[in-house]
Structures are given as C-alpha cells and as structure tokens.
CSV table of C-alpha atoms and ligand atoms in Angstrom, one decimal:
chain,number,residue,atom,x,y,z
Y,1235,MET,CA,-7.7,-29.6,-8.7
Y,1236,PRO,CA,-10.9,-28.8,-6.0
Y,1237,VAL,CA,-11.0,-31.2,-3.0
Y,1238,ILE,CA,-14.2,-31.5,-1.4
Y,1239,SER,CA,-14.4,-33.7,2.0
Y,1240,MET,CA,-17.0,-34.2,3.6
Y,1241,ILE,CA,-16.4,-34.6,7.8
Y,1242,SER,CA,-19.2,-35.4,10.8
Y,1243,PRO,CA,-18.2,-36.9,13.6
Y,1244,LYS,CA,-21.8,-39.0,13.8
Y,1245,GLY,CA,-22.3,-41.6,11.7
Y,1246,GLY,CA,-25.7,-42.1,10.3
Y,1247,VAL,CA,-26.5,-38.5,9.1
Y,1248,GLY,CA,-25.6,-38.7,5.2
Y,1249,LYS,CA,-21.8,-38.1,4.6
Y,1250,THR,CA,-21.4,-41.0,1.8
Y,1251,THR,CA,-24.7,-40.3,0.2
Y,1252,ALA,CA,-23.9,-36.4,-0.1
Y,1253,ALA,CA,-20.2,-37.7,-1.2
Y,1254,VAL,CA,-21.5,-39.9,-4.0
Y,1255,VAL,CA,-24.7,-38.0,-5.1
Y,1256,LEU,CA,-22.0,-34.7,-5.2
Y,1257,ALA,CA,-20.0,-36.8,-6.8
Y,1258,THR,CA,-21.6,-38.1,-9.7
Y,1259,GLU,CA,-23.0,-35.3,-10.2
Y,1260,LEU,CA,-20.0,-33.0,-10.9
Y,1261,ALA,CA,-19.2,-36.4,-13.1
Y,1262,ALA,CA,-22.0,-34.9,-15.5
Y,1263,SER,CA,-19.2,-32.6,-17.0
Y,1264,HIS,CA,-16.0,-33.4,-15.2
Y,1265,SER,CA,-13.7,-36.1,-14.3
Y,1266,VAL,CA,-14.0,-36.7,-10.5
Y,1267,THR,CA,-12.2,-39.0,-8.1
Y,1268,ILE,CA,-14.0,-40.2,-5.3
Y,1269,ILE,CA,-11.3,-41.6,-2.0
Y,1270,ASP,CA,-13.1,-43.8,0.2
Y,1271,ALA,CA,-11.3,-43.0,3.4
Y,1272,ASP,CA,-14.1,-44.7,5.7
Y,1273,PRO,CA,-13.0,-48.4,6.6
Y,1274,ASN,CA,-16.0,-49.5,6.1
Y,1275,GLN,CA,-15.5,-48.8,2.6
Y,1276,PRO,CA,-19.2,-48.0,1.3
Y,1277,VAL,CA,-18.1,-45.9,-1.9
Y,1278,LYS,CA,-15.8,-48.9,-3.2
Y,1279,THR,CA,-19.0,-51.1,-2.1
Y,1280,TRP,CA,-21.6,-48.8,-3.9
Y,1281,ALA,CA,-18.6,-48.8,-7.1
Y,1282,GLU,CA,-18.8,-52.3,-7.7
Y,1283,LEU,CA,-22.2,-52.2,-8.1
Y,1284,GLY,CA,-20.4,-51.3,-11.4
Y,1285,ARG,CA,-22.8,-48.5,-13.2
Y,1286,HIS,CA,-21.4,-45.6,-12.5
Y,1287,ALA,CA,-19.5,-43.1,-15.3
Y,1288,ALA,CA,-16.4,-43.8,-16.8
Y,1289,ARG,CA,-14.9,-40.2,-15.5
Y,1290,LEU,CA,-15.8,-41.0,-12.3
Y,1291,LYS,CA,-13.0,-42.7,-10.2
Y,1292,VAL,CA,-13.4,-44.7,-7.1
Y,1293,ILE,CA,-9.7,-45.3,-5.1
Y,1294,ALA,CA,-10.5,-47.6,-2.1
Y,1295,GLY,CA,-8.5,-48.7,0.8
Y,1296,VAL,CA,-7.6,-45.4,1.9
Y,1297,ASN,CA,-5.8,-44.4,5.6
Y,1298,GLN,CA,-4.1,-42.2,7.4
Y,1299,GLU,CA,-1.3,-43.9,5.8
Y,1300,ASN,CA,-1.9,-42.8,2.6
Y,1301,ILE,CA,-4.1,-40.5,2.5
Y,1302,THR,CA,-2.3,-37.7,1.6
Y,1303,ASP,CA,-0.7,-39.1,-1.4
Y,1304,ALA,CA,-4.4,-40.5,-2.3
Y,1305,ILE,CA,-5.5,-37.2,-2.6
Y,1306,GLU,CA,-2.9,-35.2,-3.8
Y,1307,ALA,CA,-2.3,-37.8,-6.9
Y,1308,ALA,CA,-6.2,-38.0,-7.5
Y,1309,SER,CA,-6.3,-33.9,-7.9
Y,1310,ALA,CA,-3.4,-34.1,-10.7
Y,1311,GLU,CA,-5.3,-36.0,-11.9
Y,1312,SER,CA,-9.4,-35.1,-11.8
Y,1313,VAL,CA,-10.7,-32.2,-12.3
Y,1314,PHE,CA,-12.7,-32.3,-8.6
Y,1315,VAL,CA,-11.5,-34.6,-5.7
Y,1316,VAL,CA,-14.5,-35.7,-3.3
Y,1317,VAL,CA,-13.3,-37.6,0.3
Y,1318,ASP,CA,-15.2,-39.8,2.4
Y,1319,VAL,CA,-14.1,-40.3,5.9
Y,1320,GLU,CA,-16.0,-41.8,9.2
Y,1321,GLY,CA,-16.2,-39.3,11.8
Y,1322,THR,CA,-13.9,-36.9,12.7
Y,1323,ALA,CA,-11.5,-38.4,15.4
Y,1324,SER,CA,-9.2,-39.5,13.4
Y,1325,LEU,CA,-5.9,-38.8,11.6
Y,1326,THR,CA,-7.5,-39.6,8.5
Y,1327,ALA,CA,-10.3,-37.1,8.7
Y,1328,ALA,CA,-7.5,-34.2,10.1
Y,1329,TYR,CA,-5.2,-35.0,7.0
Y,1330,ALA,CA,-8.4,-34.9,4.8
Y,1331,VAL,CA,-9.4,-31.4,6.0
Y,1332,GLY,CA,-6.2,-30.0,5.8
Y,1333,MET,CA,-5.9,-31.1,2.4
Y,1334,SER,CA,-9.1,-29.9,1.4
Y,1335,ASP,CA,-10.4,-26.8,-0.7
Y,1336,PHE,CA,-13.8,-27.3,1.0
Y,1337,VAL,CA,-15.1,-29.0,3.9
Y,1338,LEU,CA,-18.5,-30.0,3.9
Y,1339,VAL,CA,-20.2,-30.9,7.3
Y,1340,PRO,CA,-23.6,-32.9,6.6
Y,1341,CYS,CA,-25.4,-32.4,9.4
Y,1342,GLN,CA,-29.5,-33.3,10.3
Y,1343,GLY,CA,-31.7,-30.5,11.1
Y,1344,SER,CA,-31.5,-31.0,14.7
Y,1345,THR,CA,-30.4,-29.3,18.0
Y,1346,LEU,CA,-28.5,-32.3,18.7
Y,1347,ASP,CA,-26.5,-33.1,15.9
Y,1348,ALA,CA,-25.9,-29.9,15.5
Y,1349,ARG,CA,-23.6,-29.8,18.8
Y,1350,GLN,CA,-22.0,-32.6,17.3
Y,1351,ALA,CA,-21.4,-30.5,13.9
Y,1352,THR,CA,-19.2,-28.8,16.3
Y,1353,LYS,CA,-16.7,-31.2,17.0
Y,1354,ALA,CA,-16.0,-31.5,12.9
Y,1355,LEU,CA,-15.9,-27.2,13.2
Y,1356,LYS,CA,-13.1,-27.6,16.0
Y,1357,ILE,CA,-10.7,-30.2,13.4
Y,1358,ILE,CA,-11.7,-27.8,10.6
Y,1359,ARG,CA,-10.2,-24.8,12.5
Y,1360,ASP,CA,-7.6,-26.8,13.9
Y,1361,ALA,CA,-6.5,-28.1,10.5
Y,1362,GLY,CA,-6.8,-24.3,9.5
Y,1363,ARG,CA,-4.2,-22.9,12.3
Y,1364,LEU,CA,-1.9,-25.7,11.1
Y,1365,SER,CA,-1.8,-24.6,7.6
Y,1366,GLY,CA,-2.0,-20.8,7.6
Y,1367,GLY,CA,-5.3,-20.1,7.0
Y,1368,GLN,CA,-9.3,-20.8,7.6
Y,1369,LYS,CA,-10.4,-23.6,5.6
Y,1370,PRO,CA,-13.4,-23.4,4.0
Y,1371,HIS,CA,-16.3,-25.0,5.2
Y,1372,ALA,CA,-20.1,-25.1,5.2
Y,1373,ILE,CA,-22.9,-27.4,7.0
Y,1374,LEU,CA,-24.9,-29.4,4.4
Y,1375,PHE,CA,-28.2,-29.8,6.4
Y,1376,THR,CA,-29.2,-33.5,5.1
Y,1377,LYS,CA,-32.2,-35.6,4.7
Y,1378,THR,CA,-34.3,-32.7,5.5
Y,1379,ASN,CA,-38.3,-33.1,4.6
Y,1380,PRO,CA,-38.6,-31.4,1.1
Y,1381,ALA,CA,-42.1,-29.9,2.2
Y,1382,ILE,CA,-41.5,-28.1,5.3
Y,1383,ARG,CA,-39.2,-26.9,6.6
Y,1384,THR,CA,-39.7,-28.1,10.2
Y,1385,ARG,CA,-39.7,-24.9,13.3
Y,1386,ASN,CA,-36.6,-27.7,14.9
Y,1387,LEU,CA,-34.4,-26.8,11.6
Y,1388,THR,CA,-35.3,-23.0,11.6
Y,1389,HIS,CA,-34.1,-22.6,14.8
Y,1390,VAL,CA,-30.8,-24.7,14.5
Y,1391,ALA,CA,-30.2,-23.1,11.0
Y,1392,ARG,CA,-30.5,-19.9,13.0
Y,1393,GLN,CA,-28.5,-20.8,15.8
Y,1394,LEU,CA,-25.6,-21.6,13.5
Y,1395,THR,CA,-25.9,-18.7,11.3
Y,1396,LYS,CA,-25.8,-16.5,14.9
Y,1397,ALA,CA,-22.6,-18.2,15.6
Y,1398,GLY,CA,-20.8,-17.4,12.2
Y,1399,ILE,CA,-21.1,-21.1,11.1
Y,1400,PRO,CA,-22.0,-20.9,7.5
Y,1401,ALA,CA,-24.5,-23.2,5.9
Y,1402,LEU,CA,-25.3,-24.1,2.3
Y,1403,ASP,CA,-28.4,-22.9,0.9
Y,1404,THR,CA,-29.0,-26.1,-0.5
Y,1405,GLU,CA,-29.9,-28.8,2.2
Y,1406,LEU,CA,-29.7,-33.1,0.6
Y,1407,ASN,CA,-33.8,-33.7,0.9
Y,1408,GLU,CA,-34.6,-36.8,2.5
Y,1409,ARG,CA,-35.7,-39.1,-0.9
Y,1410,GLU,CA,-35.7,-42.2,-1.7
Y,1411,ALA,CA,-33.8,-41.6,-4.9
Y,1412,PHE,CA,-30.5,-40.8,-2.8
Y,1413,ARG,CA,-31.0,-44.5,-1.3
Y,1414,SER,CA,-31.6,-46.2,-4.9
Y,1415,ILE,CA,-28.1,-45.3,-6.2
Y,1416,PHE,CA,-26.9,-47.2,-3.3
Y,1417,SER,CA,-28.8,-50.8,-4.2
Y,1418,PHE,CA,-28.6,-50.1,-8.1
Y,1419,GLY,CA,-25.5,-48.9,-8.7
Y,1420,GLY,CA,-24.6,-45.4,-10.5
Y,1421,GLY,CA,-26.4,-42.0,-10.4
Y,1422,LEU,CA,-29.5,-40.4,-10.4
Y,1423,SER,CA,-29.5,-40.3,-14.0
Y,1424,ASP,CA,-28.8,-44.4,-14.1
Y,1425,LEU,CA,-32.0,-44.9,-11.9
Y,1426,ASP,CA,-35.7,-46.1,-14.0
Y,1427,PRO,CA,-38.1,-43.0,-13.2
Y,1428,SER,CA,-40.9,-45.8,-13.5
Y,1429,GLU,CA,-39.6,-47.8,-10.2
Y,1430,VAL,CA,-38.3,-44.4,-8.0
Y,1431,ALA,CA,-40.7,-42.3,-6.9
Y,1432,ASN,CA,-39.8,-38.2,-7.4
Y,1433,LEU,CA,-36.4,-38.9,-9.2
Y,1434,ASP,CA,-36.9,-35.5,-11.0
Y,1435,LYS,CA,-36.6,-33.6,-7.8
Y,1436,ALA,CA,-33.9,-35.7,-6.5
Y,1437,LYS,CA,-32.2,-35.1,-9.5
Y,1438,ALA,CA,-33.3,-31.2,-9.4
Y,1439,ASN,CA,-31.7,-31.5,-5.5
Y,1440,ALA,CA,-28.3,-33.2,-6.5
Y,1441,LYS,CA,-27.9,-30.3,-9.3
Y,1442,ALA,CA,-28.6,-27.5,-6.7
Y,1443,LEU,CA,-25.7,-28.8,-4.6
Y,1444,ALA,CA,-23.3,-29.3,-7.2
Y,1445,LYS,CA,-23.9,-25.6,-8.4
Y,1446,GLU,CA,-23.6,-24.4,-5.0
Y,1447,VAL,CA,-20.3,-26.2,-4.2
Y,1448,MET,CA,-18.8,-25.2,-7.7
Y,1449,ASP,CA,-19.9,-21.5,-6.4
Y,1450,ARG,CA,-18.5,-21.7,-3.2
Y,1451,ILE,CA,-14.9,-23.2,-4.5
Y,1452,LYS,CA,-14.8,-20.4,-7.5
Y,1453,GLU,CA,-15.2,-18.2,-4.6
Y,1454,VAL,CA,-12.7,-19.2,-2.4
Y,1455,ILE,CA,-10.2,-19.5,-5.6
Y,1456,SER,CA,-11.1,-16.2,-6.5
Y,1457,SER,CA,-10.1,-14.7,-2.9
B,425,ADP,N1,-30.7,-37.3,1.3
B,425,ADP,C1,-31.3,-38.8,2.0
B,425,ADP,N2,-32.6,-39.2,1.9
B,425,ADP,C2,-32.6,-40.4,2.0
B,425,ADP,N3,-32.0,-41.5,2.8
B,425,ADP,C3,-30.4,-40.9,3.2
B,425,ADP,C4,-30.1,-39.4,3.2
B,425,ADP,N4,-28.7,-39.8,3.2
B,425,ADP,C5,-28.5,-40.7,3.5
B,425,ADP,N5,-29.8,-41.6,3.6
B,425,ADP,C6,-30.0,-42.9,4.8
B,425,ADP,O1,-29.1,-42.8,5.5
B,425,ADP,C7,-28.0,-43.7,6.3
B,425,ADP,C8,-27.1,-42.9,6.2
B,425,ADP,O2,-26.5,-42.2,5.2
B,425,ADP,P1,-25.1,-42.5,5.0
B,425,ADP,O3,-24.7,-41.8,4.0
B,425,ADP,O4,-24.5,-44.0,5.0
B,425,ADP,O5,-24.1,-42.0,6.2
B,425,ADP,P2,-22.9,-41.5,7.5
B,425,ADP,O6,-22.2,-41.8,5.9
B,425,ADP,O7,-22.9,-39.8,7.8
B,425,ADP,O8,-23.0,-42.7,8.0
B,425,ADP,C9,-28.1,-44.5,5.1
B,425,ADP,O9,-29.3,-45.7,5.1
B,425,ADP,C10,-29.0,-44.1,4.0
B,425,ADP,O10,-29.7,-44.1,2.8
B,426,MG,MG1,-20.5,-43.1,5.6
C-alpha cells in the first residue's frame, strides 16, 4: 500500500520528526510500518522507548542492500509505509524514492534551505525517469513559526511555486510537542497535556498533515 518517503539532502531539517509524526498519526486508524534507513537509526531509538501503538511497526537496520525488499515486504503488510532516509546522495535514497508513491521533501523556510531542497528534487526527477513517470512529491515546510508566516518563508514559497515545485499547504510548525515524542516515546496522544505546551495545537497540526498527505495520495491513485 502507499509508500511515503522523507527525502532531503540536509540534516536537521525535520525529516525524522515529520516521519514519526506522520506515521503515529496515520497509525491512529491504520496499520503503518516505518522503515528506518538512516545509519544513525533515530526511529529505532525512538521505537525502543516502547510507547507507540501496536499497529505501528518499525523496521530498522535498512540500507542500500535491503531497502527494496524491506519496502516491498512492508507495503504488502501495512496500509501505509513511511520511509526515513538520511541525506540524498546515496543509493538508499534513490531506491526509496523509486519505490515511493509520494515523496515529501522537508525543508525549512529559507532560501538556502530551498536551494538544498532542489537536490532532492533532482533525485525525484531521476527516479521518475527510471520508472517511466514523474514521482508525485511536495515540499513540506518544517519548523515554521505557528504565530507568523515570515517574509522569508513567503518569499521561498512564492519562488517554489514560480518554479512549478509543489508544496503542501500544511506546514509542520516548530513545537515542543514534536520534540517531546523523541524523549518520551509514542505519539502526540501519548504525551501528557499538563507537561507539554500547546499539545492540542501540535495534534491539530499533525492531523492536518496526515489528512493532506492522504488526500494527495488519493489524487495520485485516482489519476
Ligand atoms: N516541527 C518541529 N518542532 C520542533 N522541533 C523540531 C521540529 N522538527 C525537527 N525538530 C528538531 O530539529 C532537530 C532535527 O530534527 P530531525 O527530525 O532529526 O531532522 P532530520 O531527520 O532532517 O535530520 C531535532 O532536534 C528535532 O527535535
Ligand atoms: Mg533524520
């Protein structure tokens, strides 16, 4: 079933955070497998905290040798597969994109970050050429300020639109709650609202992200 990969050449932009937020949100109502194809194994480390839903499975230790088998097996078993990859300059990333139904490119809202993101767009284009069709994809703006849309982000978004690069309407805001799941394990619904600021807002953000990703995948499947 649908495979969604997180790809970006830059570390620290929020790929792993977006992958876990999206996967835990989808797992509220579907079976989900996260494939941890980052040699640093951040999703595995999160999973070892042991508070995630039983219908969310994590496959760790995935690399260029075994990623295509891992994705194929996971998509036969789970309703959604989310793949977290480190960087783009690897066969692992190229295979992940090649086997995806939808590729998300997490990107912080600055011109420098957007330039980096174009490297991800290149492997998406190349993978599309190999598989005989454009891979559906979108930029996901991450760590954005929930209170204001900076002029910088507005500028970057406009430049991307001009260049014909799609971006999700939903951004992943900078929120304490999105950091907290990596300290406490599980998803947002496993956090204690008395201990995490604005948890309700983070939950609404995660829900909007999952809904938009599902809608985009439905569009792709029906077209
Ligand atoms: N939406 C967010 N809100 C708050 N902190 C975030 C968010 N996304 C990422 N971070 C923080 O930024 C850092 C890098 O995030 P990470 O998801 O590991 O990025 P990547 O996988 O691209 O290297 C981590 O410290 C993480 O907690
Ligand atoms: Mg990561």
